[in-house]
PDB file of C-alpha atoms and ligand atoms in Angstrom:
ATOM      1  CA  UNK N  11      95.107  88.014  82.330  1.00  0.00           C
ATOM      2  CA  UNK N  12      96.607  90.957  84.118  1.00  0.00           C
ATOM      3  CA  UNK N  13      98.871  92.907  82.176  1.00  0.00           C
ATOM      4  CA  UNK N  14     101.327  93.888  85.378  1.00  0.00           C
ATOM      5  CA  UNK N  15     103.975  92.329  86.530  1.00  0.00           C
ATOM      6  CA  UNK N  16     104.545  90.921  90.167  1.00  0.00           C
ATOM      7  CA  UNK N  17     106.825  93.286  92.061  1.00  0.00           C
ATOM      8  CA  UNK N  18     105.244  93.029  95.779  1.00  0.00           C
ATOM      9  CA  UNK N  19     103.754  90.602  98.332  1.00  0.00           C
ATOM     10  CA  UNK N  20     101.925  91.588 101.280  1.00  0.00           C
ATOM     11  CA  UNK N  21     101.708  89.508 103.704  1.00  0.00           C
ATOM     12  CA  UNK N  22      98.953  88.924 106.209  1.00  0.00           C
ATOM     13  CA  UNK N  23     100.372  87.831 110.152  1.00  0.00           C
ATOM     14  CA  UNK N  24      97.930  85.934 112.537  1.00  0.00           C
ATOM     15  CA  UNK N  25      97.190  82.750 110.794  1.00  0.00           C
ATOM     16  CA  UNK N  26      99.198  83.217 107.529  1.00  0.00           C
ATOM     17  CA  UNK N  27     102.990  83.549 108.558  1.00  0.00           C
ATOM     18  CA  UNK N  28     102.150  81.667 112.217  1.00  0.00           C
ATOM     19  CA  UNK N  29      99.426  79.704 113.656  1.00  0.00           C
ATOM     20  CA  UNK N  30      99.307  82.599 116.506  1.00  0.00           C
ATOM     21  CA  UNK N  31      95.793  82.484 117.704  1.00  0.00           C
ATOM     22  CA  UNK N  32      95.410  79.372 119.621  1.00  0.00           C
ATOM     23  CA  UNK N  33      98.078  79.339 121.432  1.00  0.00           C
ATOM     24  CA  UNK N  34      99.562  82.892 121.790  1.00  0.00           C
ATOM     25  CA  UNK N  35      96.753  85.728 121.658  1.00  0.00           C
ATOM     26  CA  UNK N  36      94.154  83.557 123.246  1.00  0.00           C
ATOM     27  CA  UNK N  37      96.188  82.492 126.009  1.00  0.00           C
ATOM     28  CA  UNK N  38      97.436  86.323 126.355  1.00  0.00           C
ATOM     29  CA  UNK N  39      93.819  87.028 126.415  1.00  0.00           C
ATOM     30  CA  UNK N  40      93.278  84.978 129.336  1.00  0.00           C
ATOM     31  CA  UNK N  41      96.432  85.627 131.169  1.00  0.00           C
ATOM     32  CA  UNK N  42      95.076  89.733 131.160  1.00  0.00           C
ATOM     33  CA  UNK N  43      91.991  88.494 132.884  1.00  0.00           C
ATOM     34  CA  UNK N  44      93.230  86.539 135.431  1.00  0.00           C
ATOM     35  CA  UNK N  45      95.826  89.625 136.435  1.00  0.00           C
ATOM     36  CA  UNK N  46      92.832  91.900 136.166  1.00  0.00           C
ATOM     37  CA  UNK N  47      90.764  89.944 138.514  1.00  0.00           C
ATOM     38  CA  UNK N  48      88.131  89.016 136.271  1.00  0.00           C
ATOM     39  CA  UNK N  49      87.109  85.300 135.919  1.00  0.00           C
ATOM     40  CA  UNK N  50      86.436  85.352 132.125  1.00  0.00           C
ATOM     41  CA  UNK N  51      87.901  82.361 130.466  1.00  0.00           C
ATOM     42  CA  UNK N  52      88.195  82.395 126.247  1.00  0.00           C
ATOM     43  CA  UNK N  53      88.351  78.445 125.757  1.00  0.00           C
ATOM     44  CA  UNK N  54      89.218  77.750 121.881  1.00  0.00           C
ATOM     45  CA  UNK N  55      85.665  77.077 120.653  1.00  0.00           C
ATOM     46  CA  UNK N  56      84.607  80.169 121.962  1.00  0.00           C
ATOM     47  CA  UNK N  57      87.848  82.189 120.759  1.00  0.00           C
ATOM     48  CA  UNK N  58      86.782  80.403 117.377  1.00  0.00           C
ATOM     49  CA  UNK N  59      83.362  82.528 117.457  1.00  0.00           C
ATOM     50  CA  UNK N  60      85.574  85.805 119.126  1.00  0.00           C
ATOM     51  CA  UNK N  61      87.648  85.756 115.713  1.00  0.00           C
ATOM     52  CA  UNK N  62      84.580  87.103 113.619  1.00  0.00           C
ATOM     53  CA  UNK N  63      85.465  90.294 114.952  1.00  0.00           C
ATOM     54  CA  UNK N  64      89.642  91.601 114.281  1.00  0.00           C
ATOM     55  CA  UNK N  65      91.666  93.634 116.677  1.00  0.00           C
ATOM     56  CA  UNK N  66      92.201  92.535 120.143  1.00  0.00           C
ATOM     57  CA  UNK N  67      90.492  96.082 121.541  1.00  0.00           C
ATOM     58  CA  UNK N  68      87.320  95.535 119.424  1.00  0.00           C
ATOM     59  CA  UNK N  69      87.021  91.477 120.410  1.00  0.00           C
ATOM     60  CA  UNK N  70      86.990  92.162 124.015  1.00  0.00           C
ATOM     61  CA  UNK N  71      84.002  94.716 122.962  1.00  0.00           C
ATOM     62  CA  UNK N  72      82.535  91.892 121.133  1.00  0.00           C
ATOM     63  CA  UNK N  73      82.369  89.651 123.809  1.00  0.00           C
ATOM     64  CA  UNK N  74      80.973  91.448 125.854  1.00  0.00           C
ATOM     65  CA  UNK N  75      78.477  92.044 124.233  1.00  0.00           C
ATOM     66  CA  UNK N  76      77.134  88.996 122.881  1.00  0.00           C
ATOM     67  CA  UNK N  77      78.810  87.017 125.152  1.00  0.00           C
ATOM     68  CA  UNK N  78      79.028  88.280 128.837  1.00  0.00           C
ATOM     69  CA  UNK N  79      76.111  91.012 128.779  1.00  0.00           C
ATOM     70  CA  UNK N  80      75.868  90.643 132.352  1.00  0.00           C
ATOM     71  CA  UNK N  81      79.269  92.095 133.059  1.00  0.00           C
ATOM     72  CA  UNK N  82      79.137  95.205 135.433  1.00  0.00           C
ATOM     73  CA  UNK N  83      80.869  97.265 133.120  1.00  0.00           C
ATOM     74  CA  UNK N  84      82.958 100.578 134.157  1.00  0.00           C
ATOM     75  CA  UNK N  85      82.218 104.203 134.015  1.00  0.00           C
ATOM     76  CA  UNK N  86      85.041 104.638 130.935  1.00  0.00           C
ATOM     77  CA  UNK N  87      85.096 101.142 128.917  1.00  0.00           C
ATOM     78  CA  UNK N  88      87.344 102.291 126.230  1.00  0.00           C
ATOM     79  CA  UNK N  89      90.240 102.889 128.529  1.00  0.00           C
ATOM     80  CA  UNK N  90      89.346  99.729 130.580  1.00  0.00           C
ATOM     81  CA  UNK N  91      89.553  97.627 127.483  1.00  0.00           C
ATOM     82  CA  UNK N  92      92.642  99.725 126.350  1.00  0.00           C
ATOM     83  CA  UNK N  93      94.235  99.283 130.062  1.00  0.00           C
ATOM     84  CA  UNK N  94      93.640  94.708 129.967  1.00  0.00           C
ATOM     85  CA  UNK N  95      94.675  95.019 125.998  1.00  0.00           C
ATOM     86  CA  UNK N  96      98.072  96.493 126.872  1.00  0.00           C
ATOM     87  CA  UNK N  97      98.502  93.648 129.372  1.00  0.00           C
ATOM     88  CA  UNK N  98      97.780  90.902 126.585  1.00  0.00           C
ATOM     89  CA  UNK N  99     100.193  92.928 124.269  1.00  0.00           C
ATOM     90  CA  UNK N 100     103.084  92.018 127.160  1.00  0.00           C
ATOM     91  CA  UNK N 101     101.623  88.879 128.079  1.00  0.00           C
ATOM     92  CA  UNK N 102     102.008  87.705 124.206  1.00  0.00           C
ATOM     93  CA  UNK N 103     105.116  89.190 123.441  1.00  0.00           C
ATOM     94  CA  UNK N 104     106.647  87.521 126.364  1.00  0.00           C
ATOM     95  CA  UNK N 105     105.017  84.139 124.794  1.00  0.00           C
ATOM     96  CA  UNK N 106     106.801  84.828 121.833  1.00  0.00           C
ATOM     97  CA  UNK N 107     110.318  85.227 123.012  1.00  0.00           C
ATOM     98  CA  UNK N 108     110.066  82.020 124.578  1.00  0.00           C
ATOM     99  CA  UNK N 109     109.554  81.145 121.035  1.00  0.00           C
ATOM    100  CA  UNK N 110     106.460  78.440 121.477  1.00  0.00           C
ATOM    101  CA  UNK N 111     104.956  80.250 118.238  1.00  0.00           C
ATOM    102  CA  UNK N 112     107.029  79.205 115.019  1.00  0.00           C
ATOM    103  CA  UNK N 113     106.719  80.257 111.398  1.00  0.00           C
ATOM    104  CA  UNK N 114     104.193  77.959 109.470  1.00  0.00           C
ATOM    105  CA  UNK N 115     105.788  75.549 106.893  1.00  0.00           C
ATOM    106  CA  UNK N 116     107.017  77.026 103.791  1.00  0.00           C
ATOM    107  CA  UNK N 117     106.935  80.912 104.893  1.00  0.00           C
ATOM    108  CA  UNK N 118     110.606  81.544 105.832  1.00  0.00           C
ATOM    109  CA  UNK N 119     111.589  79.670 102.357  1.00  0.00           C
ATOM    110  CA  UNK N 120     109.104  81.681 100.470  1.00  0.00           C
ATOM    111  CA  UNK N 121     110.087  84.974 101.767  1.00  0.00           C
ATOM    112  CA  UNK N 122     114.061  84.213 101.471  1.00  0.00           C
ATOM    113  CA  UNK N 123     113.574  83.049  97.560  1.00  0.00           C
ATOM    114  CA  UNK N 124     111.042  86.636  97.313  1.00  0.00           C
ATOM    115  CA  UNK N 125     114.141  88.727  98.684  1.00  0.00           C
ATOM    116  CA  UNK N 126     116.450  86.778  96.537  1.00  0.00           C
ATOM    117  CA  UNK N 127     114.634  87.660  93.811  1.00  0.00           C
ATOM    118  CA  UNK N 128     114.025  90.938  94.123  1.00  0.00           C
ATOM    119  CA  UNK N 129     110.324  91.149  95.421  1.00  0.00           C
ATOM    120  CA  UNK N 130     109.544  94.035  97.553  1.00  0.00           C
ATOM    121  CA  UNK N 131     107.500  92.599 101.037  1.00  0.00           C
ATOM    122  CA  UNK N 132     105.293  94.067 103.081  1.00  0.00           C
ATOM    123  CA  UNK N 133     103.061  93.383 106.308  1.00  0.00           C
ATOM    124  CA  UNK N 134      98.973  94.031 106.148  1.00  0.00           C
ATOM    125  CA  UNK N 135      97.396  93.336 109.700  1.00  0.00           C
ATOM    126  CA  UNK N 136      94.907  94.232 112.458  1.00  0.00           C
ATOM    127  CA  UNK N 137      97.357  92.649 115.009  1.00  0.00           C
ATOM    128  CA  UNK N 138      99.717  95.687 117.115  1.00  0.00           C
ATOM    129  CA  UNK N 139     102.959  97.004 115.789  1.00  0.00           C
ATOM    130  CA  UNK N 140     104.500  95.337 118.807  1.00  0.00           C
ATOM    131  CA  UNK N 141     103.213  91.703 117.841  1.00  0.00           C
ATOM    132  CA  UNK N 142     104.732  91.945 114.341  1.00  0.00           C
ATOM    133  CA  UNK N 143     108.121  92.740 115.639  1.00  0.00           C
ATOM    134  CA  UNK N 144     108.237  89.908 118.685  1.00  0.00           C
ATOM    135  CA  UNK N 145     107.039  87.482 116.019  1.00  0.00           C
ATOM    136  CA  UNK N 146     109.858  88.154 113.308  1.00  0.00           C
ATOM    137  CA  UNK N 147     112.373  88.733 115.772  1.00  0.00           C
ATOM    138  CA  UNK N 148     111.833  85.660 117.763  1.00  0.00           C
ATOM    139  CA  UNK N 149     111.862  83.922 114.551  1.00  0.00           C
ATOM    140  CA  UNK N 150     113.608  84.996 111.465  1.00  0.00           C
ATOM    141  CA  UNK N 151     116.181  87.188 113.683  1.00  0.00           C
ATOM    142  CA  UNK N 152     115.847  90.640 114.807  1.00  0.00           C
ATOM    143  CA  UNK N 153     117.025  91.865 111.038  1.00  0.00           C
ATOM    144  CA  UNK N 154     113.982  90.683 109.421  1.00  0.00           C
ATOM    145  CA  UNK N 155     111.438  93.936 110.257  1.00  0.00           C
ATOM    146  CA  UNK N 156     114.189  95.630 107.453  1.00  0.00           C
ATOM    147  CA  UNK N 157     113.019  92.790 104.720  1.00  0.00           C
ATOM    148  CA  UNK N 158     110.003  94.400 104.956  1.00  0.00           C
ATOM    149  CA  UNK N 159     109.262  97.807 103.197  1.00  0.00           C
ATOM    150  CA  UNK N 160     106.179  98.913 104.971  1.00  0.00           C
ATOM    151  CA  UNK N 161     104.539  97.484 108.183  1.00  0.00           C
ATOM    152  CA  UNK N 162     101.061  98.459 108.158  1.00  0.00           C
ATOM    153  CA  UNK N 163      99.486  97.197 111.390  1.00  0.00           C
ATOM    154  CA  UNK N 164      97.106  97.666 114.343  1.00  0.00           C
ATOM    155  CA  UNK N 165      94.902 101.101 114.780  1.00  0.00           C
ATOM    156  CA  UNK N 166      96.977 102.760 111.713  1.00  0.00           C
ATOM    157  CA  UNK N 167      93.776 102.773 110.081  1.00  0.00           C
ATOM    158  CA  UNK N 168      90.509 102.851 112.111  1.00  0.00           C
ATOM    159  CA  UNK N 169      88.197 100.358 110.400  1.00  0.00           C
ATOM    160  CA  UNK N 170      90.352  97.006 110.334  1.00  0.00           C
ATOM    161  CA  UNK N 171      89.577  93.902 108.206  1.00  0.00           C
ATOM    162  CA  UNK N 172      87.222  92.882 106.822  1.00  0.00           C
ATOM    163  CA  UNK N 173      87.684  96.962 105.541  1.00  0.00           C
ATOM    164  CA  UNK N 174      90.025  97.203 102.678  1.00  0.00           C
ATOM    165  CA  UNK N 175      91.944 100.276 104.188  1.00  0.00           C
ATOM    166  CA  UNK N 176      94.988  98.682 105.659  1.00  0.00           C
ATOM    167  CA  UNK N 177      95.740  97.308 102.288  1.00  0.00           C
ATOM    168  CA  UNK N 178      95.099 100.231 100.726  1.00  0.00           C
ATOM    169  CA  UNK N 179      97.057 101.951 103.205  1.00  0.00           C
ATOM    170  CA  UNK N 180     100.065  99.775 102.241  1.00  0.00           C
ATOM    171  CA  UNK N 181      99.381 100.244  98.958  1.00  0.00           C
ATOM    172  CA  UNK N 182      99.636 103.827  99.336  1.00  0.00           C
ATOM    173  CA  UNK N 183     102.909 103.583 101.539  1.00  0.00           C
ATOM    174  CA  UNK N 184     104.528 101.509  98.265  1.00  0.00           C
ATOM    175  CA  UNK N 185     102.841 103.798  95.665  1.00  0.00           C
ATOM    176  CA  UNK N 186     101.975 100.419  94.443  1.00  0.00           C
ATOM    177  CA  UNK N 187      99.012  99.390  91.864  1.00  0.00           C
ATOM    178  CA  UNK N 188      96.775  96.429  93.315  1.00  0.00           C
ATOM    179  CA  UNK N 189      97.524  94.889  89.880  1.00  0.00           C
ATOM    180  CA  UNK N 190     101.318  94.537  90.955  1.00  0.00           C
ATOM    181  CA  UNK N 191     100.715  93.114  94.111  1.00  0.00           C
ATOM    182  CA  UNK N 192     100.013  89.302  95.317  1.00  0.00           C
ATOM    183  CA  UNK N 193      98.380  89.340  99.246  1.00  0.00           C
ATOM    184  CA  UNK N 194      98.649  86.360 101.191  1.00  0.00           C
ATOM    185  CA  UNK N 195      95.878  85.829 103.788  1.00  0.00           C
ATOM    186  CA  UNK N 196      94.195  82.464 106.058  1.00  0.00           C
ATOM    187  CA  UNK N 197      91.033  83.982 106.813  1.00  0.00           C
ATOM    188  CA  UNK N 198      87.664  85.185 105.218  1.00  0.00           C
ATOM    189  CA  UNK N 199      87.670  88.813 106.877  1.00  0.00           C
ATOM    190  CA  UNK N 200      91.717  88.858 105.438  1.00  0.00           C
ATOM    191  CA  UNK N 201      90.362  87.879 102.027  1.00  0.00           C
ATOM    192  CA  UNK N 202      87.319  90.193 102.137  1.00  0.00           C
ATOM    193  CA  UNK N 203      89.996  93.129 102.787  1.00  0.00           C
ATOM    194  CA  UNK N 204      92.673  92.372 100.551  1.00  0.00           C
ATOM    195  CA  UNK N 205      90.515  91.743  97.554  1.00  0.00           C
ATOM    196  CA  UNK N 206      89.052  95.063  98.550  1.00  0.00           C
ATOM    197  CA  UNK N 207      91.597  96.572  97.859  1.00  0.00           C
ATOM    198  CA  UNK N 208      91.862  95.158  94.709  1.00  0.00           C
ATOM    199  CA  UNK N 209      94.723  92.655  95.379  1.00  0.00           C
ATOM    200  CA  UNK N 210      94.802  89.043  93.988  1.00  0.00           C
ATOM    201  CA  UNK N 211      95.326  87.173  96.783  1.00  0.00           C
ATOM    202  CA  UNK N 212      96.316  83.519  97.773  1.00  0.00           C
ATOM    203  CA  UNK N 213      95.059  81.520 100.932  1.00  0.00           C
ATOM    204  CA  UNK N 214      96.410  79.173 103.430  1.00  0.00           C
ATOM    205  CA  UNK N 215      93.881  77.727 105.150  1.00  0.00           C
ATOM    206  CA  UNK N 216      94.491  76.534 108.958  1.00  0.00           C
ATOM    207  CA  UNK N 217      92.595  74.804 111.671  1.00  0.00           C
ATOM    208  CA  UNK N 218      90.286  77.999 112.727  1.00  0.00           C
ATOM    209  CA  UNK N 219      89.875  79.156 109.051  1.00  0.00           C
ATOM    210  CA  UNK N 220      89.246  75.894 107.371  1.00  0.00           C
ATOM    211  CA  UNK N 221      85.440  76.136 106.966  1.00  0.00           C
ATOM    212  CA  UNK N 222      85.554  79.806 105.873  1.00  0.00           C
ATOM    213  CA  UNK N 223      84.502  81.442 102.626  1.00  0.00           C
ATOM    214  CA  UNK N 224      87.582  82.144 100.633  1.00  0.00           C
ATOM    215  CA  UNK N 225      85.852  81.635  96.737  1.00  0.00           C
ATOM    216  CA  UNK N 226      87.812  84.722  95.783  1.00  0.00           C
ATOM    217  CA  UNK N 227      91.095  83.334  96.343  1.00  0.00           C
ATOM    218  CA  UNK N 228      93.417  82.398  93.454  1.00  0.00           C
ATOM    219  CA  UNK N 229      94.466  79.570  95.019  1.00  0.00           C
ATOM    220  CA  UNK N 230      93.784  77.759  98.429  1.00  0.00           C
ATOM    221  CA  UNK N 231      96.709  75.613 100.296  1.00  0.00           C
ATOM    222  CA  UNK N 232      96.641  74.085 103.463  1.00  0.00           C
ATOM    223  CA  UNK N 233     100.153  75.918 103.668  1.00  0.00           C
ATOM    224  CA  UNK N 234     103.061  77.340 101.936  1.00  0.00           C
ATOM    225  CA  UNK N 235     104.742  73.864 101.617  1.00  0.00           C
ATOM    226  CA  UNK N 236     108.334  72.792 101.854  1.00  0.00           C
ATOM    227  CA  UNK N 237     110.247  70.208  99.734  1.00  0.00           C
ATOM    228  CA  UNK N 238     109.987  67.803 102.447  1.00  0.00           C
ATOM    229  CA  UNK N 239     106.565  68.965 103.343  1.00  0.00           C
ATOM    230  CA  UNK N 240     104.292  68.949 100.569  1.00  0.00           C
ATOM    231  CA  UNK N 241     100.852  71.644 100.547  1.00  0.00           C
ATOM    232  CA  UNK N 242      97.641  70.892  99.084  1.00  0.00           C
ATOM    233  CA  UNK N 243      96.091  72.479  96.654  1.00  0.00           C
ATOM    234  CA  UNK N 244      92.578  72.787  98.070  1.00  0.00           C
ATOM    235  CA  UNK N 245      91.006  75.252  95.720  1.00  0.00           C
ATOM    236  CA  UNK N 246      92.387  76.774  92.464  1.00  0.00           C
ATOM    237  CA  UNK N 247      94.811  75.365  89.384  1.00  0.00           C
ATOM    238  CA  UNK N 248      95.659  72.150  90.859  1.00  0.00           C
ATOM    239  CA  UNK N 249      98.688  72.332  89.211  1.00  0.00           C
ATOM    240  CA  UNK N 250      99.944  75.274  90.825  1.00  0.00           C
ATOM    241  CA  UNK N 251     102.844  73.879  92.523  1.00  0.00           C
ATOM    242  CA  UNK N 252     104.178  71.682  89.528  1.00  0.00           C
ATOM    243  CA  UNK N 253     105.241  68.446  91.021  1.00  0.00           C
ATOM    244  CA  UNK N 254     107.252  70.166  93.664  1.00  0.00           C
ATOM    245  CA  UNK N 255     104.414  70.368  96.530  1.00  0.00           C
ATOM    246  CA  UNK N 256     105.333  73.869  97.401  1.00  0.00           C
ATOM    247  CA  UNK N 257     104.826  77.293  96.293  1.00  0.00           C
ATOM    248  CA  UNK N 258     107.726  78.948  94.383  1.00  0.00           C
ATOM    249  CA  UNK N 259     108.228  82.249  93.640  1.00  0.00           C
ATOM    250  CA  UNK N 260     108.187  80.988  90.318  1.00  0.00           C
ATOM    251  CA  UNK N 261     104.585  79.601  90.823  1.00  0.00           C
ATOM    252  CA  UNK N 262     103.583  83.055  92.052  1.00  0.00           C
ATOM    253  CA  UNK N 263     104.469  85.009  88.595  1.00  0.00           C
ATOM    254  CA  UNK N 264     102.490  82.257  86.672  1.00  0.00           C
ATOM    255  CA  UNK N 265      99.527  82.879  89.140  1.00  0.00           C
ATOM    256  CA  UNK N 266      99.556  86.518  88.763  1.00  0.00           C
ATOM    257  CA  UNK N 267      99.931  86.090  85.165  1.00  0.00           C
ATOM    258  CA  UNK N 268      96.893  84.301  85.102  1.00  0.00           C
ATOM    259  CA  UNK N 269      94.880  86.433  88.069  1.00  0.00           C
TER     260      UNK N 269
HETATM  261  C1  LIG I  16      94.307  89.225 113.470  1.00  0.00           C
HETATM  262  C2  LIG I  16      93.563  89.821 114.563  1.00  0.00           C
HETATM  263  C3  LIG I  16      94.294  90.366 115.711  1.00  0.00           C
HETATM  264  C4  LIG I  16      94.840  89.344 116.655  1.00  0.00           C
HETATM  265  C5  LIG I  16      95.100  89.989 117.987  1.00  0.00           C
HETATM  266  O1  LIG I  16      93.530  89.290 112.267  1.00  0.00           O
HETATM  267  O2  LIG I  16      92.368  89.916 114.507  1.00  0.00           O
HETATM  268  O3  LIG I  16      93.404  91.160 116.404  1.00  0.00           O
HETATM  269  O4  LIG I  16      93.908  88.308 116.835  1.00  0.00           O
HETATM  270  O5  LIG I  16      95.957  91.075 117.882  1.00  0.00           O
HETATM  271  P1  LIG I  16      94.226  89.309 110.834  1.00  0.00           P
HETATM  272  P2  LIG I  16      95.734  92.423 118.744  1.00  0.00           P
HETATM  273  O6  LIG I  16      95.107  88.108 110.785  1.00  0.00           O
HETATM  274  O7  LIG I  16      93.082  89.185 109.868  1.00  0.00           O
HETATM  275  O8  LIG I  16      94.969  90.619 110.672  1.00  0.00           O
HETATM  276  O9  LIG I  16      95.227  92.004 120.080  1.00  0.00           O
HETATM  277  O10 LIG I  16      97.070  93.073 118.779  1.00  0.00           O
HETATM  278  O11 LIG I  16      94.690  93.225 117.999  1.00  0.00           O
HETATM  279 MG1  LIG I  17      94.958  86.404 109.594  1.00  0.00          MG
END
């Protein structure tokens, strides 16, 4: 039983507030290579093995080399990868503000009943600065970056996820105590780095992060839920929601409570 009370959530992006991969950095991805002139094509079961490694900078690394070793590679790689990651930066911000990439069910209710009751937000993420802004903008309204208190995000803190540090980082930014804080996170590298930091954390699970190891989770959903869309509970008190079939901000105190 922890003896704080709940005054913050941090928030993961990529897979916890929208399904984003799939469909918006992968295709980004691609759409970089083709206007770079380089035939490299990241279909979704290979993206699926790409998403061991977090940041967009340090996947294209990755591929290379364990997937395209062969690849004549230029006299300065880091700038080369820097030069085709600012091109997926544009190429996915322009996806999202034709808004193809919507919130996932239950997030824009949960955050609304956190402001309304007083809960201080925050973003933790590997994604760029520039992501975090299209997404919110394009869907909760350009306001919504001000909801948050801190945005910590992209190469703020060298070693991303599965690291701890750009929890702790937020952390830091809040002069917060892990104890006080609930993370929300959909993959096993997001768990890994908000637990490192100490935070009790809560997963929703989705269709790249379903098999992964999430055991230190307080609770596992297959999302947030909404009145008319009930979540499952897939790991955790299974009667977390009540008989409501989504997460309250009520629910959240009990689980912290508890954590
Ligand atoms: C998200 C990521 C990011 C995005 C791409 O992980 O790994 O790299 O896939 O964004 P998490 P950038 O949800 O654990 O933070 O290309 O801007 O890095
Ligand atoms: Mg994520």
């Amino acid at each position: 039983m922890t003896e704080k009370t709940l005054e913050a959530l941090l928030f993961d992006v990529d897979g916890t507030l929208a399904d984003t991969e799939r469909d918006g950095h992968r295709v980004a991805f691609n759409r970089a290579f083709r206007d770079a002139g380089l035939d490299w094509d990241w279909d979704v079961d290979l993206y699926e093995k790409l998403l061991a490694v977090t940041g967009g900078k340090e996947r294209i690394r990755f591929y290379l080399d364990e997937f395209n070793r062969d690849f004549a590679r230029p006299a300065d790689l880091d700038d080369f990868i820097a030069g085709l990651h600012r091109s997926k930066t544009d190429h996915y911000t322009r996806l999202l503000s034709e808004g193809r990439i919507p919130l996932r069910p239950g997030v824009e209710r949960l955050l609304r009943e956190a402001r309304d009751a007083g809960l201080r937000l925050a973003i933790a993420t590997t994604t760029t600065p520039a992501n975090v802004e299209a997404l919110l903008a394009h869907t909760l309204g350009p306001e919504a970056m001000d909801w948050f208190e801190v945005i910590a995000a992209g190469d703020i803190v060298p070693a991303k996820k599965p690291a701890p540090d750009i929890f702790v980082w937020a952390l830091e930014q809040m002069g917060l105590e892990p104890a006080a804080g609930l993370a929300f996170e959909d993959s096993e590298n997001g768990i890994r780095a908000s637990t490192g930091a100490g935070l009790p954390t809560i997963v929703t699970l989705n269709d790249y992060t379903r098999e992964h190891a999430v055991g230190d989770a307080l609770l596992v959903l297959d999302q947030l839920g909404e009145p008319e869309a009930p979540a499952r509970v897939l790991a955790g008190p299974a009667d977390a929601l009540g008989d409501k079939g989504y997460l309250s901000v009520d629910d959240l105190h009990r689980l912290h409570r508890a954590a």
